Coordinates of C-alpha atoms in Angstrom, one line a residue:
Y53 CA -11.4 60.1 -5.4
E54 CA -14.8 61.5 -3.9
F55 CA -16.2 59.8 -7.2
I56 CA -14.8 56.3 -6.9
P57 CA -17.6 54.0 -4.8
N58 CA -16.8 52.5 -1.4
T59 CA -16.6 48.2 -2.1
L60 CA -15.6 45.0 -0.5
P61 CA -13.1 43.3 -1.8
A62 CA -14.7 40.3 -4.1
A63 CA -13.0 37.3 -2.3
M64 CA -14.7 33.9 -3.1
P65 CA -13.4 31.5 -1.0
Q66 CA -12.6 28.0 -2.7
V67 CA -12.2 24.5 -1.7
S68 CA -8.9 23.2 -2.9
A69 CA -9.0 19.7 -1.5
G70 CA -9.5 18.0 -4.9
D71 CA -6.5 19.4 -6.7
T72 CA -2.6 18.2 -6.8
R73 CA -1.6 20.6 -4.0
G74 CA -4.6 19.3 -1.8
L75 CA -3.9 15.8 -2.6
V76 CA -0.2 15.8 -2.3
S77 CA -1.1 17.5 1.3
L78 CA -3.3 14.4 1.9
I79 CA -1.2 12.0 1.2
K80 CA 1.8 13.2 3.4
N81 CA -0.6 13.6 6.4
T82 CA -1.3 9.8 6.1
L83 CA 1.9 8.4 5.6
V84 CA 2.9 10.6 8.4
G85 CA 0.0 9.4 10.5
L86 CA 1.6 6.2 9.6
G87 CA 4.7 6.6 11.1
L88 CA 6.9 7.2 8.4
N89 CA 9.1 10.5 7.9
E90 CA 9.2 12.6 4.8
V91 CA 12.6 13.6 3.2
I92 CA 13.7 15.7 0.9
T93 CA 16.4 15.1 -1.5
Y94 CA 18.2 16.2 -4.8
S95 CA 17.2 15.8 -8.2
L96 CA 20.0 16.2 -9.5
I97 CA 22.2 12.7 -8.7
N98 CA 25.2 10.6 -9.5
K99 CA 24.9 8.3 -12.4
D100 CA 26.5 5.7 -10.9
L101 CA 23.4 5.3 -8.9
L102 CA 21.0 4.1 -11.8
K103 CA 23.7 1.1 -12.5
G104 CA 21.6 -1.1 -9.6
F105 CA 18.2 0.1 -11.2
G106 CA 18.9 -0.9 -14.7
I107 CA 18.9 2.6 -16.0
G108 CA 21.6 4.8 -17.4
Q109 CA 21.8 6.4 -20.8
E110 CA 18.0 7.0 -20.8
A111 CA 18.5 9.5 -17.9
I112 CA 18.9 13.1 -18.8
E113 CA 22.6 14.4 -18.4
I114 CA 23.4 18.1 -17.5
L115 CA 25.8 19.7 -19.9
N116 CA 27.9 21.6 -17.2
P117 CA 27.2 19.5 -14.0
L118 CA 28.9 21.4 -11.0
S119 CA 30.3 17.9 -9.4
Q120 CA 29.9 14.2 -10.6
E121 CA 27.5 13.7 -7.9
Q122 CA 25.0 16.1 -9.6
G123 CA 25.5 15.0 -13.3
V124 CA 21.8 13.7 -14.4
L125 CA 18.2 14.3 -13.7
R126 CA 16.9 11.3 -11.4
P127 CA 14.4 9.3 -13.5
L128 CA 13.6 7.4 -10.2
L129 CA 13.2 8.4 -6.5
L130 CA 14.5 5.0 -5.6
P131 CA 18.2 5.4 -5.9
S132 CA 17.6 9.1 -3.4
L133 CA 16.0 7.0 -1.3
V134 CA 18.4 4.2 -1.0
A135 CA 21.3 6.4 -0.6
C136 CA 19.3 7.9 2.3
I137 CA 18.4 4.7 4.2
A138 CA 22.3 3.8 3.6
Y139 CA 23.0 6.9 5.2
N140 CA 20.9 6.2 8.5
L141 CA 22.3 3.0 8.3
N142 CA 25.8 4.3 9.2
Q143 CA 24.3 6.8 11.7
K144 CA 23.3 3.4 13.4
Q145 CA 19.8 3.6 13.0
E146 CA 18.1 0.3 13.5
Y147 CA 14.8 1.3 11.6
I148 CA 14.3 3.7 8.7
N149 CA 10.7 4.1 7.6
I150 CA 10.6 7.3 4.8
F151 CA 9.0 8.9 2.0
E152 CA 9.3 11.2 -0.6
I153 CA 6.9 13.4 -3.0
A154 CA 9.1 14.7 -6.1
S155 CA 9.3 15.0 -9.6
A156 CA 11.0 12.4 -11.9
F157 CA 12.7 13.3 -15.1
L158 CA 12.2 10.9 -17.9
N159 CA 13.7 10.9 -21.6
P160 CA 12.3 12.1 -23.7
P161 CA 11.9 15.4 -21.9
K162 CA 9.0 14.4 -19.4
E163 CA 8.3 15.5 -15.9
E164 CA 6.1 13.2 -13.6
L165 CA 5.2 13.6 -10.2
R166 CA 6.2 10.3 -8.5
L167 CA 6.0 9.0 -4.1
G168 CA 8.5 6.7 -3.2
I169 CA 8.6 5.0 -0.1
G170 CA 11.7 2.8 1.8
L171 CA 11.5 0.6 4.5
C172 CA 14.9 -1.0 6.1
G173 CA 15.7 -2.8 9.4
T174 CA 13.8 -4.0 12.5
R175 CA 11.9 -2.0 15.2
S176 CA 11.1 -3.1 18.8
L177 CA 7.6 -2.5 19.8
L178 CA 6.5 -2.8 23.3
L179 CA 2.7 -4.6 23.6
E180 CA 1.1 -6.7 25.8
Q181 CA 2.7 -9.6 24.8
G182 CA 6.0 -8.0 25.4
L183 CA 8.8 -6.7 23.6
I184 CA 8.1 -7.9 19.8
K185 CA 11.0 -7.3 16.9
D186 CA 8.9 -5.9 13.7
E187 CA 11.2 -6.5 10.7
A188 CA 10.5 -4.3 7.7
G189 CA 9.1 -6.6 4.8
L190 CA 6.8 -6.2 1.4
L191 CA 3.6 -6.6 3.5
H192 CA 4.3 -3.6 5.2
L193 CA 4.7 -1.5 1.9
K194 CA 1.8 -3.4 0.7
G195 CA -0.3 -2.2 4.1
I196 CA 0.8 1.3 3.6
I197 CA -0.3 1.2 0.1
E198 CA -3.4 -0.2 0.8
A199 CA -4.3 2.4 3.7
L200 CA -3.5 5.2 1.5
F201 CA -6.0 3.9 -1.2
E202 CA -8.6 3.6 1.4
R203 CA -7.8 7.3 2.2
L204 CA -8.2 8.7 -1.6
G205 CA -11.0 6.5 -2.1
I206 CA -9.8 4.3 -4.3
R207 CA -11.5 0.9 -4.7
N208 CA -10.6 -1.4 -7.8
Y209 CA -7.1 -1.9 -7.0
A210 CA -4.7 -5.0 -7.1
F211 CA -1.3 -6.2 -6.3
N212 CA 0.1 -8.6 -9.1
K213 CA 3.1 -10.9 -9.2
T214 CA 5.7 -9.6 -11.9
V215 CA 8.5 -12.1 -13.5
E216 CA 10.9 -10.7 -11.0
P217 CA 11.2 -12.2 -7.7
Y218 CA 10.5 -10.2 -5.0
A219 CA 8.5 -7.8 -7.2
I220 CA 4.8 -6.6 -7.0
S221 CA 3.2 -4.4 -9.5
I222 CA 0.3 -2.7 -8.4
H223 CA -2.8 -2.0 -10.6
V224 CA -5.7 0.3 -10.2
N225 CA -8.5 -0.6 -12.7
Q226 CA -6.1 -2.5 -14.3
E227 CA -3.6 0.1 -15.0
K228 CA -0.3 -0.1 -13.7
I229 CA 0.7 2.8 -11.8
G230 CA 3.3 1.4 -9.5
L231 CA 6.1 -1.3 -8.1
I232 CA 6.8 -2.7 -4.9
Q233 CA 10.4 -4.8 -4.9
R234 CA 13.2 -5.7 -2.5
L235 CA 16.3 -4.6 -3.2
Q236 CA 19.2 -6.2 -2.2
R237 CA 21.9 -3.7 -1.3
G238 CA 23.9 -6.0 1.5
V239 CA 21.1 -5.9 3.6
E240 CA 17.2 -5.8 2.5
V241 CA 15.7 -2.9 1.6
F242 CA 11.4 -2.8 0.6
A243 CA 10.9 0.2 -1.6
A244 CA 7.7 1.3 -3.7
E245 CA 7.4 3.8 -6.2
L246 CA 4.1 5.6 -7.4
N247 CA 2.9 7.4 -10.6
L248 CA 0.6 10.0 -8.5
E249 CA -0.8 11.6 -11.6
R250 CA -2.4 8.1 -12.4
V251 CA -3.2 7.6 -8.8
F252 CA -5.3 11.2 -8.8
S253 CA -6.9 10.7 -11.7
Y254 CA -8.7 7.5 -9.8
A255 CA -9.2 9.4 -6.4
Q256 CA -12.3 9.7 -5.2
L257 CA -12.9 12.1 -2.2
K258 CA -16.6 12.7 -1.6
K259 CA -18.0 10.2 1.2
E260 CA -20.7 8.3 1.5
F261 CA -21.8 7.2 5.2
A262 CA -24.0 4.5 5.7
P263 CA -25.9 4.0 8.9
L264 CA -24.8 1.4 11.8
P265 CA -26.4 -2.1 11.4
K266 CA -29.5 -2.2 13.8
Y267 CA -28.8 -5.9 14.5
P268 CA -25.5 -7.3 16.0
G269 CA -23.5 -9.1 13.9
I270 CA -21.9 -12.7 14.4
T271 CA -17.7 -13.4 14.2
R272 CA -16.5 -16.6 13.5
D273 CA -12.6 -17.5 13.1
I274 CA -11.1 -19.7 10.5
S275 CA -7.4 -20.8 10.9
F276 CA -6.0 -22.8 7.9
I277 CA -2.7 -23.5 5.5
L278 CA -2.4 -22.2 2.5
K279 CA 0.1 -22.8 -0.6
E280 CA 1.8 -19.6 -1.3
D281 CA 1.6 -19.7 -5.1
L282 CA -2.2 -19.2 -4.7
S283 CA -3.6 -15.7 -4.7
L284 CA -4.9 -14.8 -1.3
K285 CA -7.2 -11.7 -2.8
E286 CA -9.0 -14.2 -5.4
T287 CA -9.7 -16.9 -2.3
L288 CA -11.0 -13.9 -0.4
D289 CA -13.0 -12.7 -3.2
T290 CA -14.8 -16.3 -4.1
L291 CA -15.9 -16.9 -0.4
Q292 CA -17.3 -13.3 -0.2
E293 CA -19.0 -14.4 -3.2
K294 CA -20.0 -17.5 -1.9
G295 CA -20.9 -16.6 1.6
R296 CA -23.6 -13.9 0.4
P297 CA -26.2 -12.5 1.4
Y298 CA -24.9 -13.1 5.3
L299 CA -21.3 -13.3 4.9
C300 CA -21.2 -9.1 4.6
R301 CA -17.3 -9.0 5.4
I302 CA -14.4 -11.2 5.7
R303 CA -10.6 -9.8 6.6
I304 CA -7.3 -11.4 7.4
A305 CA -6.8 -11.6 11.3
D306 CA -3.3 -13.4 11.5
Y307 CA -0.5 -14.4 9.0
Y308 CA 2.2 -16.1 10.2
K309 CA 5.1 -18.4 9.1
G310 CA 7.6 -20.7 11.2
K311 CA 8.9 -24.2 11.9
Q312 CA 5.3 -25.6 12.5
I313 CA 4.0 -24.3 8.9
P314 CA 5.5 -26.5 6.0
Q315 CA 7.8 -25.7 3.1
G316 CA 5.7 -23.6 0.3
Y317 CA 2.5 -22.9 2.7
R318 CA 1.7 -19.5 4.9
G319 CA -0.7 -20.2 7.8
L320 CA -3.7 -17.4 8.0
T321 CA -6.1 -16.6 10.3
I322 CA -9.2 -14.9 8.5
S323 CA -12.3 -13.8 10.2
C324 CA -15.8 -13.7 9.2
L325 CA -18.5 -11.1 10.0
Y326 CA -22.0 -12.5 9.3
L327 CA -24.9 -10.1 9.4
S328 CA -28.4 -9.1 8.6
E329 CA -30.3 -6.0 8.0
E330 CA -33.5 -7.2 9.0
R331 CA -33.1 -9.9 12.3
T332 CA -30.7 -11.1 14.3
L333 CA -29.0 -14.4 12.7
T334 CA -29.6 -17.5 14.6
E335 CA -27.0 -20.4 14.8
A336 CA -28.9 -22.6 12.4
E337 CA -28.8 -20.2 9.8
I338 CA -25.0 -19.3 10.0
N339 CA -23.7 -22.8 10.6
P340 CA -24.4 -23.9 7.3
L341 CA -22.9 -21.1 5.4
H342 CA -19.7 -21.3 7.9
N343 CA -19.3 -25.2 7.1
L344 CA -19.7 -23.9 3.1
I345 CA -16.3 -21.4 3.8
C346 CA -14.5 -24.1 5.2
R347 CA -15.3 -26.5 2.8
L348 CA -14.6 -24.6 0.0
L349 CA -11.4 -23.7 1.3
T350 CA -10.6 -27.6 1.5
E351 CA -12.2 -28.6 -1.7
Q352 CA -11.5 -25.6 -4.0
F353 CA -8.1 -24.1 -2.5
S354 CA -6.6 -27.3 -1.0
A355 CA -6.4 -25.5 2.5
K356 CA -5.8 -27.5 5.7
I357 CA -8.0 -26.2 8.5
R358 CA -6.2 -26.0 11.5

């Protein structure tokens, strides 16, 4: 032993945020930060749970299942999430917002890592305006997924309508990676399922910071009524393109429906930020551009300014 030299262990620290384990942890932290609760369900489920999802014979069956409740490997996460939501509703829970990251098992045998999200019910929020009833919907799921994509650095994504009613497909770089849908199971359940292997391939965790603007911007809001069949994303993209170079940001400030909104329309308020990196803009520079945005809404998209 006296001839063995004294050495320190060669431990090389490595950053693992970009591997699968690190990305899964990032997604979980993001969703928990958005108020969702993580659940863990069994990979073996009852085959009858798949009937309402259009899947039956394709599921991988177990030759010697312990019980009928564990007869097949699940090809989707949604049946397990719906069963979890049903259990919580039976326990008199008014609002359920859950997610799960787990494997789905396809036939021929293939394992995919997926993210499932389920929302149901109505929650009460105490705001300055008083007690507000916030009912779960498709827009809540869309907002959750947008926040998740922003955290992962995914930019070129889109939500597209499908032939099925109350279903929206999720695309990144024109590749379908998931689906948002409304499930009618006695009560309305809003669910989404994403292929995380495809999501991870588009993740960009490298951040670039831009300096704060030197000159103040000016914000103008526009309230209008727009037909429901028109794509809001295409509308905002067109306005953003026509508003260059001073229209640096346009976002939805309010979305509403009600008796005052005609059937087939939706009420919107968009917030336009005008900004220059060279000087403070004047009213004479902003007014013509803002009037152009309003004119495009009425002439090109048949919107009605409120």
